[in-house]
Coordinates of C-alpha atoms and ligand atoms in Angstrom, one line a residue:
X25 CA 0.0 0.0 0.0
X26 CA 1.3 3.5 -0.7
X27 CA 0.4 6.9 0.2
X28 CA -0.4 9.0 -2.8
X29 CA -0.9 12.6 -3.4
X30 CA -2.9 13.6 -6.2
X31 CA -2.8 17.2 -7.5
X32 CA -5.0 18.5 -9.8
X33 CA -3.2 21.5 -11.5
X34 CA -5.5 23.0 -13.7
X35 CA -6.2 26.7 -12.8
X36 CA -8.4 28.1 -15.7
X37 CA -11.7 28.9 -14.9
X38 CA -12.2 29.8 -18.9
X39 CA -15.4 29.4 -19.3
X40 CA -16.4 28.8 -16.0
X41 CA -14.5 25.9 -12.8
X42 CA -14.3 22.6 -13.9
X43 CA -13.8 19.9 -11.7
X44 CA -10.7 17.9 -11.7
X45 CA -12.8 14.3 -12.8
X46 CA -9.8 12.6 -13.8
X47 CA -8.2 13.2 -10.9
X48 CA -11.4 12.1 -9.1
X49 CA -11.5 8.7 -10.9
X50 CA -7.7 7.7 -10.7
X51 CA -8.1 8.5 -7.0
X52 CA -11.5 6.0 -7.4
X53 CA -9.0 3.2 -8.5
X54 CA -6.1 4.2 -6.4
X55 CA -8.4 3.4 -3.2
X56 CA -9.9 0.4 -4.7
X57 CA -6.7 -1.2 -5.0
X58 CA -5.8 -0.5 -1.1
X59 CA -3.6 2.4 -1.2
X60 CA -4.1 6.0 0.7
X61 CA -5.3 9.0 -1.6
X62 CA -5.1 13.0 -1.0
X63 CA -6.5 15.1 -3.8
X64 CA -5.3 18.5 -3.8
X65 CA -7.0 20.7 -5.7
X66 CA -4.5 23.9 -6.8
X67 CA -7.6 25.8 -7.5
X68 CA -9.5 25.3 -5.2
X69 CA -6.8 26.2 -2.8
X70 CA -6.4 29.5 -4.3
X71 CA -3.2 29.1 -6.1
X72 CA -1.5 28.3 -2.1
X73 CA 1.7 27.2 -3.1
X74 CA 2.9 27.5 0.6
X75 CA -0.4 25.4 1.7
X76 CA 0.4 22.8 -1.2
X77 CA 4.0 22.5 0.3
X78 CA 2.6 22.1 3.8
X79 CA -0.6 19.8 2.2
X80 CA 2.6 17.1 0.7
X81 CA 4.8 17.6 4.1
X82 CA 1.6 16.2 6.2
X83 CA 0.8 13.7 4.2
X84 CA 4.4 12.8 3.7
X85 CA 3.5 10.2 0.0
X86 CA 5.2 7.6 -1.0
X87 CA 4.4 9.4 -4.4
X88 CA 2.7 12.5 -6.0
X89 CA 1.1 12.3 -9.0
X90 CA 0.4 15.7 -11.4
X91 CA -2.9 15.4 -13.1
X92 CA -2.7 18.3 -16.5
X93 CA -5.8 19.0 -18.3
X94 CA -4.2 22.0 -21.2
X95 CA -1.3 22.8 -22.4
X96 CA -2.7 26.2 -23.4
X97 CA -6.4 27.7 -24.0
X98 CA -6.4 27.4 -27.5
X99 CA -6.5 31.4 -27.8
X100 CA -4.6 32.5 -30.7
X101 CA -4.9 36.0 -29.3
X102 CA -3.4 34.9 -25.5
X103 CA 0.5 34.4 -26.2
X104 CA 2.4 33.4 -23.2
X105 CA -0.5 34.1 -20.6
X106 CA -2.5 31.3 -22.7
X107 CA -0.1 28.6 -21.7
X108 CA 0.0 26.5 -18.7
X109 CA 3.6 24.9 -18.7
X110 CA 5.2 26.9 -17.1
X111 CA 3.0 26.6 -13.8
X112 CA 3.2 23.0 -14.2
X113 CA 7.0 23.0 -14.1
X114 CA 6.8 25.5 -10.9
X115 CA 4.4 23.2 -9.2
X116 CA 6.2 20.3 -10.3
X117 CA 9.4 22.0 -8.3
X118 CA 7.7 22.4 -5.5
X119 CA 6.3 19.1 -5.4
X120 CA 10.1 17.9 -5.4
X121 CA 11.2 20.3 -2.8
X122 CA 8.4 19.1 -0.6
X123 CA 8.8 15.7 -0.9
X124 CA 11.5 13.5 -2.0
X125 CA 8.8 10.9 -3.4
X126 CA 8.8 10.3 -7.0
X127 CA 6.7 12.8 -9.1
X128 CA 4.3 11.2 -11.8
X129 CA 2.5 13.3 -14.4
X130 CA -0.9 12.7 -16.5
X131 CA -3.8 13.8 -17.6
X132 CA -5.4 14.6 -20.9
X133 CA -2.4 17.4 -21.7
X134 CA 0.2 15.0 -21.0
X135 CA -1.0 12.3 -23.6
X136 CA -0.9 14.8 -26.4
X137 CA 3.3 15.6 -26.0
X138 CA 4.4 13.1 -23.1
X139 CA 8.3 12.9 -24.0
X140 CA 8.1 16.8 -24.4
X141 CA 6.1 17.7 -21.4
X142 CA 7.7 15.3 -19.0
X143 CA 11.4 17.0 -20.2
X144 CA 10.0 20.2 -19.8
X145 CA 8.6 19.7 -16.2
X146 CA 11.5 17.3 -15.0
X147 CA 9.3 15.0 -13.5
X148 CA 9.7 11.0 -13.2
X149 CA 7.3 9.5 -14.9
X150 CA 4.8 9.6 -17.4
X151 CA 1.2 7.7 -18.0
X152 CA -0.3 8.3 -21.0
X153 CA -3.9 7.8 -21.5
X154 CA -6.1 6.2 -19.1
X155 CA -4.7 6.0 -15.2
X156 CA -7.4 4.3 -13.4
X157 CA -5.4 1.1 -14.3
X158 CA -1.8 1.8 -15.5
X159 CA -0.6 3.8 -12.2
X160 CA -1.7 1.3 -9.6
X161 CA 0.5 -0.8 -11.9
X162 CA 3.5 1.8 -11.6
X163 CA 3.3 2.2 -8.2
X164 CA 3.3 -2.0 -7.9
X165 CA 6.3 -1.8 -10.0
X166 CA 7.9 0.9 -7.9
X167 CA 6.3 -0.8 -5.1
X168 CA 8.6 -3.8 -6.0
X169 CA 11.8 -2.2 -6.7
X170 CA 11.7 -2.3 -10.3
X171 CA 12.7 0.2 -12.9
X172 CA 10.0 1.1 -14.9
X173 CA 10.5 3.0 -18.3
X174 CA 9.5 6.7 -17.9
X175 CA 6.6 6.9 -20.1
X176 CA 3.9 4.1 -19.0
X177 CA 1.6 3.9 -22.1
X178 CA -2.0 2.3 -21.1
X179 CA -2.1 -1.2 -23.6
X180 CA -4.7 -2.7 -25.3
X181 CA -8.2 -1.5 -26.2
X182 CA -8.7 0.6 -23.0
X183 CA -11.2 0.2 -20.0
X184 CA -14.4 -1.1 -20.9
X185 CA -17.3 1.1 -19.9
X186 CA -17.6 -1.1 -16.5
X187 CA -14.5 -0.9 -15.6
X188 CA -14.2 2.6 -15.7
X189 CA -13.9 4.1 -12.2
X190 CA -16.4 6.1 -10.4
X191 CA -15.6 9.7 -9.6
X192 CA -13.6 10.0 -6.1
X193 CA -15.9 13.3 -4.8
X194 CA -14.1 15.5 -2.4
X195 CA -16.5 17.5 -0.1
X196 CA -14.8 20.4 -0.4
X197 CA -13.9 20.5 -4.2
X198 CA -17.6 19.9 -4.9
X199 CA -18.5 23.2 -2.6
X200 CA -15.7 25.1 -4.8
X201 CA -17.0 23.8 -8.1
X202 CA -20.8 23.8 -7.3
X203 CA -20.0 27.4 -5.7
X204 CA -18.5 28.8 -8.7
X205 CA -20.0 27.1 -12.0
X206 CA -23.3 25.0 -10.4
X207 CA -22.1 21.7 -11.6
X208 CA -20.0 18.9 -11.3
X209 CA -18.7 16.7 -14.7
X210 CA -19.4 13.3 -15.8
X211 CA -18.5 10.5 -18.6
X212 CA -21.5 8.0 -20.3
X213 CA -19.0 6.8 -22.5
X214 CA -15.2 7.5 -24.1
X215 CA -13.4 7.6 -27.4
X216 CA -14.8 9.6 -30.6
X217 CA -14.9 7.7 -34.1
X218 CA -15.4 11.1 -36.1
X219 CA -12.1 12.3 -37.7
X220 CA -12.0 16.1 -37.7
X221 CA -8.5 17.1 -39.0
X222 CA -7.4 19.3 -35.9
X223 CA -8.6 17.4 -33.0
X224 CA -6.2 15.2 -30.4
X225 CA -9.6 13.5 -28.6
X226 CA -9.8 10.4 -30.7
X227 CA -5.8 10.1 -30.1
X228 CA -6.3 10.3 -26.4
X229 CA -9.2 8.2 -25.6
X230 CA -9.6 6.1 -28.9
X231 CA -11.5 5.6 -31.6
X232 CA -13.5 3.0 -30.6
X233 CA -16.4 4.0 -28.3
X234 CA -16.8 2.4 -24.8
X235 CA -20.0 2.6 -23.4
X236 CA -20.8 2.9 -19.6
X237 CA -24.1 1.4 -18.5
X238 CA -26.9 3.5 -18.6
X239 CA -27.8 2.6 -15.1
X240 CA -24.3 2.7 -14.0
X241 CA -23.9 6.1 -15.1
X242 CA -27.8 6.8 -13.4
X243 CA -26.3 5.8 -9.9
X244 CA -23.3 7.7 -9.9
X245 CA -25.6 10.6 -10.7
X246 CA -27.9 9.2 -7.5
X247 CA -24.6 9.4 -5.6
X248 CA -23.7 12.6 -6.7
X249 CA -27.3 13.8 -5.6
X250 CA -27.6 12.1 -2.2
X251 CA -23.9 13.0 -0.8
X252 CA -23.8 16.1 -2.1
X253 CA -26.6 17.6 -3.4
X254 CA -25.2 17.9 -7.3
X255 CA -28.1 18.3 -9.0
X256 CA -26.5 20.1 -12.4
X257 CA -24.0 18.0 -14.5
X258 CA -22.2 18.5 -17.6
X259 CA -21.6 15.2 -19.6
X260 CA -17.6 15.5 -20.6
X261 CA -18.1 12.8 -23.5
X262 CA -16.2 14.0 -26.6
X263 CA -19.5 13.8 -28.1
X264 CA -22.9 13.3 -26.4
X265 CA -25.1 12.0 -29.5
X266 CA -23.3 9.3 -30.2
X267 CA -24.6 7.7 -33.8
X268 CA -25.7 4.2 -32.0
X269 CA -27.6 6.1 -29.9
X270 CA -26.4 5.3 -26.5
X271 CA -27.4 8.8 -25.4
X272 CA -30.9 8.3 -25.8
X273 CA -30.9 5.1 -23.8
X274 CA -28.6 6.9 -20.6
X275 CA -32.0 9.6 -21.0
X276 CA -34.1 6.9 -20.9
X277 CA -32.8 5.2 -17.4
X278 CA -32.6 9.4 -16.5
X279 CA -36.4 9.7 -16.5
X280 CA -37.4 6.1 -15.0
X281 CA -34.8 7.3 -12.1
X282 CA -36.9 9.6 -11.7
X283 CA -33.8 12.0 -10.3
X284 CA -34.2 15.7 -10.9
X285 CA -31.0 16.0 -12.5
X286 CA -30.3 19.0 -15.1
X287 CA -27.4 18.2 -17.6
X288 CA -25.6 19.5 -20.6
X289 CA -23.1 17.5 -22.7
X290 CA -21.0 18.4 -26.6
X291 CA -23.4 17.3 -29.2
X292 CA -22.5 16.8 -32.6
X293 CA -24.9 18.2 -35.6
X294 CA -26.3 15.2 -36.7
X295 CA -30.0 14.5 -37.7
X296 CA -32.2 14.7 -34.4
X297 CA -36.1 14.0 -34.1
X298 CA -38.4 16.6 -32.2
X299 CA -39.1 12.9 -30.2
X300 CA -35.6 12.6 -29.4
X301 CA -34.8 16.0 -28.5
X302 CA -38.3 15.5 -26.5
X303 CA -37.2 12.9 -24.7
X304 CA -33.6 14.5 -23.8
X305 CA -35.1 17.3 -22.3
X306 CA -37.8 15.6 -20.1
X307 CA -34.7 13.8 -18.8
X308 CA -33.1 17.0 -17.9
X309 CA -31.2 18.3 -20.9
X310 CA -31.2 22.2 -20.5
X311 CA -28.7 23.3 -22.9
X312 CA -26.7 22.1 -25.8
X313 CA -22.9 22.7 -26.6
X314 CA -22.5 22.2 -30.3
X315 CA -19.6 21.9 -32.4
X316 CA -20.2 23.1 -35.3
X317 CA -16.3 24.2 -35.6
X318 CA -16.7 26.1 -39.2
X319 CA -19.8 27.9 -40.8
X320 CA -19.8 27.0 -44.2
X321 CA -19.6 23.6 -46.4
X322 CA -16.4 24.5 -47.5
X323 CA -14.2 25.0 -44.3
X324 CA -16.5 22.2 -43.0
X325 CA -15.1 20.1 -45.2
X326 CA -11.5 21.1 -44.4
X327 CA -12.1 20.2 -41.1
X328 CA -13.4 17.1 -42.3
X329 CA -16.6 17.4 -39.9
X330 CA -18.9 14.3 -42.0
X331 CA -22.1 17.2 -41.7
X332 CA -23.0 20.1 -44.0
X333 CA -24.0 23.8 -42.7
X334 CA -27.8 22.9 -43.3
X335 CA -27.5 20.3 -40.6
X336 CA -26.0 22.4 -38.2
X337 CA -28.9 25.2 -39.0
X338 CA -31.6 22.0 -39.2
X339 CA -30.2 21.2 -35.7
X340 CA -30.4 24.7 -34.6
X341 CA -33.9 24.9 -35.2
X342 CA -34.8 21.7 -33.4
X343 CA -33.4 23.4 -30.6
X344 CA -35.1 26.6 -31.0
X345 CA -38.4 24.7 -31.3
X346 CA -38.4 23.2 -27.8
X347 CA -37.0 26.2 -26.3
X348 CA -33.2 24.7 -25.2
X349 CA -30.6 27.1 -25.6
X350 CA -27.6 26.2 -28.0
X351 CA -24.0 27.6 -28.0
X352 CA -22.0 27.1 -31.7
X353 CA -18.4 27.0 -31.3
X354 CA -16.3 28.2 -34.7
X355 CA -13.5 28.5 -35.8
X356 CA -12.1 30.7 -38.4
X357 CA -8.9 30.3 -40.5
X358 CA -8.8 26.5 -40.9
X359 CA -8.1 25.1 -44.2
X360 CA -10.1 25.5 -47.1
X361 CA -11.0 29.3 -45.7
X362 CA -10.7 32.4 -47.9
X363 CA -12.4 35.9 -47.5
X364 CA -14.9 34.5 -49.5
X365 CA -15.8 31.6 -47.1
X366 CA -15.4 34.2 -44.2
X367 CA -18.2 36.3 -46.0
X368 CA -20.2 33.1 -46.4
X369 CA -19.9 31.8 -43.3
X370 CA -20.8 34.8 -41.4
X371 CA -23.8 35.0 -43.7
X372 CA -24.7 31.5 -42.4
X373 CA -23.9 32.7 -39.0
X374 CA -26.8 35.4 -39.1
X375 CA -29.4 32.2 -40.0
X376 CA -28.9 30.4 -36.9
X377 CA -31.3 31.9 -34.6
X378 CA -31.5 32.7 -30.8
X379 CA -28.2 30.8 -30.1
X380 CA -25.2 31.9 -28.8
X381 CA -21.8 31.4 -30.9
X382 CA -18.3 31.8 -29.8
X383 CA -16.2 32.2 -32.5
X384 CA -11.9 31.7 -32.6
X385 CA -9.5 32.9 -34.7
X386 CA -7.1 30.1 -36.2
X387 CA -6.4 26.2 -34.9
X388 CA -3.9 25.1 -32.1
X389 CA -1.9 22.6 -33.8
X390 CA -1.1 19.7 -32.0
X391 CA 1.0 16.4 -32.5
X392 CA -0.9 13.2 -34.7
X393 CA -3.6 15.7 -36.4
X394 CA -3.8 15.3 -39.8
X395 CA -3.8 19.5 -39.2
X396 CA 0.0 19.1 -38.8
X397 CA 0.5 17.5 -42.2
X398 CA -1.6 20.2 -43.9
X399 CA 0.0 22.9 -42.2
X400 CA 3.7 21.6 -43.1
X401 CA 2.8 20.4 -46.9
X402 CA 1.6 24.1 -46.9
X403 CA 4.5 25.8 -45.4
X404 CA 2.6 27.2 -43.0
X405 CA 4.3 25.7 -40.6
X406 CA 8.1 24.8 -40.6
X407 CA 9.1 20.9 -40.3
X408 CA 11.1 22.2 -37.3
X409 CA 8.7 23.7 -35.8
X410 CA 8.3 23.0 -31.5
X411 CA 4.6 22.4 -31.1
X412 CA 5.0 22.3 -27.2
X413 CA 4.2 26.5 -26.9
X414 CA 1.0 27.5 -28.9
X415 CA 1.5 27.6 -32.8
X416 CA -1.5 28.4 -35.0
X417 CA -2.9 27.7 -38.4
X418 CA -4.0 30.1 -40.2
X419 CA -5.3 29.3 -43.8
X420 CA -2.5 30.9 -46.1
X421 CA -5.7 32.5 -48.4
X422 CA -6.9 34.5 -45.8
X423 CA -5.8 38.0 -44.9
X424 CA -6.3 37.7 -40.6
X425 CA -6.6 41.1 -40.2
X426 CA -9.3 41.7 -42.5
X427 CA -11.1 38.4 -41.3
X428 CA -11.0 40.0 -37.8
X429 CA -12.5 42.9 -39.1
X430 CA -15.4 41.2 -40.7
X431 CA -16.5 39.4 -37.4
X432 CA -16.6 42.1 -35.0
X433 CA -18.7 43.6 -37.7
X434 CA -21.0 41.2 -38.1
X435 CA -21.2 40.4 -34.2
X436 CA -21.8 43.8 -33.3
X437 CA -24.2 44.9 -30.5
X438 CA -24.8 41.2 -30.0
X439 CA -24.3 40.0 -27.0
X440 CA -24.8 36.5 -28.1
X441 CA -22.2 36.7 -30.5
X442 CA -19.0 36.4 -28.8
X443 CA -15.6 37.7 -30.3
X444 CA -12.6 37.4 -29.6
X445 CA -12.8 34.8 -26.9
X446 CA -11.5 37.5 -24.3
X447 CA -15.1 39.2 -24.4
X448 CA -16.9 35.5 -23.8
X449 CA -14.6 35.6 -20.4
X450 CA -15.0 39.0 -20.0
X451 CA -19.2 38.5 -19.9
X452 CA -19.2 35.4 -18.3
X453 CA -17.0 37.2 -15.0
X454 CA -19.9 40.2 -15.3
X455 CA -22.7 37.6 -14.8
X456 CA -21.1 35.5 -12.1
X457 CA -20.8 38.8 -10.0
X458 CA -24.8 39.1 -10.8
X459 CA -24.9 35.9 -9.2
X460 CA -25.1 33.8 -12.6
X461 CA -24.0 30.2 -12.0
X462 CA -23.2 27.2 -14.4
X463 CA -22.9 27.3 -18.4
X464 CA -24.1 31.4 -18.0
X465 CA -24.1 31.4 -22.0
X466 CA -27.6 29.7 -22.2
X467 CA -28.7 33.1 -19.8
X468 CA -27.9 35.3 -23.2
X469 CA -31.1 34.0 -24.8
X470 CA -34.2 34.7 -24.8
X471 CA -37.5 32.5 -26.0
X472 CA -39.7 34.8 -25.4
X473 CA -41.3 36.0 -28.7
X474 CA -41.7 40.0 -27.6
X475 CA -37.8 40.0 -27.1
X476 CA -36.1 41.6 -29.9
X477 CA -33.3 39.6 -31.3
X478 CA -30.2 42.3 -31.1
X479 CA -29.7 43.5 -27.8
X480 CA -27.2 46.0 -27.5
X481 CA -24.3 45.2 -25.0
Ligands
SF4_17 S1 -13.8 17.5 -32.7 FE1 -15.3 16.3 -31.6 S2 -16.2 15.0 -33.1 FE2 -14.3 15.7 -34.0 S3 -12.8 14.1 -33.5 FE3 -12.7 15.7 -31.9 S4 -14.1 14.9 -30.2 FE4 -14.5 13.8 -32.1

């Protein structure tokens, strides 16, 4: 048995507090194979390195493990103050300084660069990819005096929807996070078989998608209810509406639960029935997070997205009819764009009705996207090139400055349309000091038919 000390380092509260799940579930498997957990949240601590130091002193571990969520916001208009490294390596440090126990880092970030991170941070060890079963394996190798190589990549198809741990809840993480955003996160299911050229998701959790039980994922939620009163969840899947329809059947054992649970989840555009999105919301659905990721066919189909603008609009609408607010999230600048696709896609933008859409300006690139090839076979990006600090596409037929200028033309006096993704922060920090909690965007719309559409900001 060891003693472990889990940190969760994550410090953004972009769009709103998020709570640490993985570090929730590794801590799930951790106990459940006999060892002694502490989960720290940095956070939640606010930003204490001196109590952190303290925190690990106490507890004295046999190891620490760093759990890393981003490199980086994905903000092409951030620079350095976008990136997250460089507190990682500081609370690495410290970590070291406080303890002479072995310092193991992972997390979603981590997967993405693992030799480049772990150099950069100077920790021990790596795991990439799922933890709830590799690390107890690490620390049984460390345990037994072995060696193990620094980078511990989780084998094999991955966990299978039941063994996939339950969240860990910490009393006083799930004050913080219900205090500040109103909900606590959840997985039905992981992996994403879509492709979308830019996106590391698929790399990270697979391909392949691994289902929880509905009713397994229903009592976690009774859990989550009866300790601790959560009553608002966001469903972390990389994408909700999965095509076998697996989401349907987790609403399903939602309603005959009879919980009063209200959720929100990352839905894909894809054909929905009025029946469907019927039965979604009498299970609790209150809001929908939709990546759309471009506004017209053509960049659509640079991002290889499998769904035309008409869907996204078609989907819109079903929304719109049963009164559950949508956010679009787009992104401008990918391949295929040109001023002429801006123009066309912000012409698209102005059909989708009382939404909200937050809109970005070029693509992070990242390691094993298919955007790395078409940025480097397009000279936008040298061979050379160090993806570990933020580096952006931007579609060589588009003039950046110009594009910039469209949007904020086209979005202004909306407050629904958000640009650049500064101004989303910017409201969401007014409303929380109103006393708005939870997703906040789904407050910028209004159903009601006497409301006029543009509302000055
Ligand atoms: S962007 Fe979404 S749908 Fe596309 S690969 Fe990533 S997680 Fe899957």
């Amino acid at each position: 048995m060891s003693k472990v000390f889990l940190l969760a380092t994550n410090t953004t509260t972009d769009p709103y507090p998020v709570y640490p799940l993985g570090m929730a579930v590794v801590a799930r498997a951790l106990t459940d194979a006999g060892h002694e957990v502490r989960q720290f949240d940095f956070l939640v601590s606010g930003r204490d390195t001196a109590g952190l130091a303290s925190a690990i002193k106490r507890f004295a571990p046999d190891c620490v493990g760093l759990s890393l969520r981003n490199i980086d916001n994905v903000d092409s208009f951030s620079g350095e103050s976008g990136w997250y490294l460089t507190q990682a390596r500081e609370l690495t440090q410290l970590c070291r300084e406080a303890s002479g126990a072995p310092v193991i880092i992972g997390g979603p970030a981590f997967s993405i660069m693992p030799e480049e991170i772990l150099d950069y941070l100077g920790a021990d060890f790596g795991i990439v990819g799922e933890g709830e079963k590799a690390f107890p394996e690490l620390l049984a190798r460390l345990a037994r005096g072995e060696q193990p190589e620094r980078i511990t990549r989780s084998s094999g198809p991955g966990l299978t929807g039941s063994d996939m741990a339950q969240p860990l809840l910490v009393r006083e993480l799930v004050d913080f996070y219900v205090g500040g955003s109103g909900m606590v996160n959840l997985q039905t299911k992981r992996g994403c078989p879509f492709k979308c050229v830019y996106c590391t998701y698929p790399c990270i959790e697979g391909r392949v998608l691994r289902l929880r039980e509905p009713e397994a994922v229903v009592e976690d939620l009774a859990r989550m209810n009866a300790e601790f009163a959560i009553d608002h969840v966001f469903f972390t899947d990389s994408v909700f509406n999965d095509p076998g329809g697996h989401y349907l059947e987790v609403a399903e054992a939602l309603i005959k639960s009879g919980l009063n649970i209200k959720w929100s989840a990352f839905f894909k555009p894809m054909p929905i029935t009025a029946g469907e999105l019927a039965l979604l919301k009498r299970s609790g659905l209150y809001a929908v997070e939709l990546g759309t990721d471009a506004s017209c066919d053509a960049t659509l189909a640079g991002l290889d997205k499998s769904f035309s603008f008409a869907e996204a609009l078609a989907f819109n609408q079903a929304c719109v009819a049963q009164e559950i607010p949508v956010a679009h999230f787009v992104m401008f600048a990918g391949p295929g764009e040109t001023m002429d696709t801006v123009r066309e896609g912000l012409a698209n933008l102005e059909r989708l009705e009382q939404c909200v859409v937050f809109a970005f300006s070029g693509i992070r690139i990242l390691p094993g996207t298919r955007l790395l090839d078409i940025a480097r076979a397009q000279g936008v990006l040298a061979d050379d090139t160090p993806l570990l600090k933020p580096a952006y596409y931007f579609s060589p037929h588009v003039d950046v400055q110009a594009m910039h200028e469209a949007m904020l033309t086209s979005f202004a006096g909306r407050r629904e349309r958000i640009f650049p993704p500064s101004e989303g922060q910017a409201r969401m920090e007014v409303m929380q000091r109103f006393g708005y909690r939870g997703l906040m965007w789904d407050k910028l719309i209004s159903f009601r038919k006497d409301k006029p559409r543009r509302v000055k900001t």
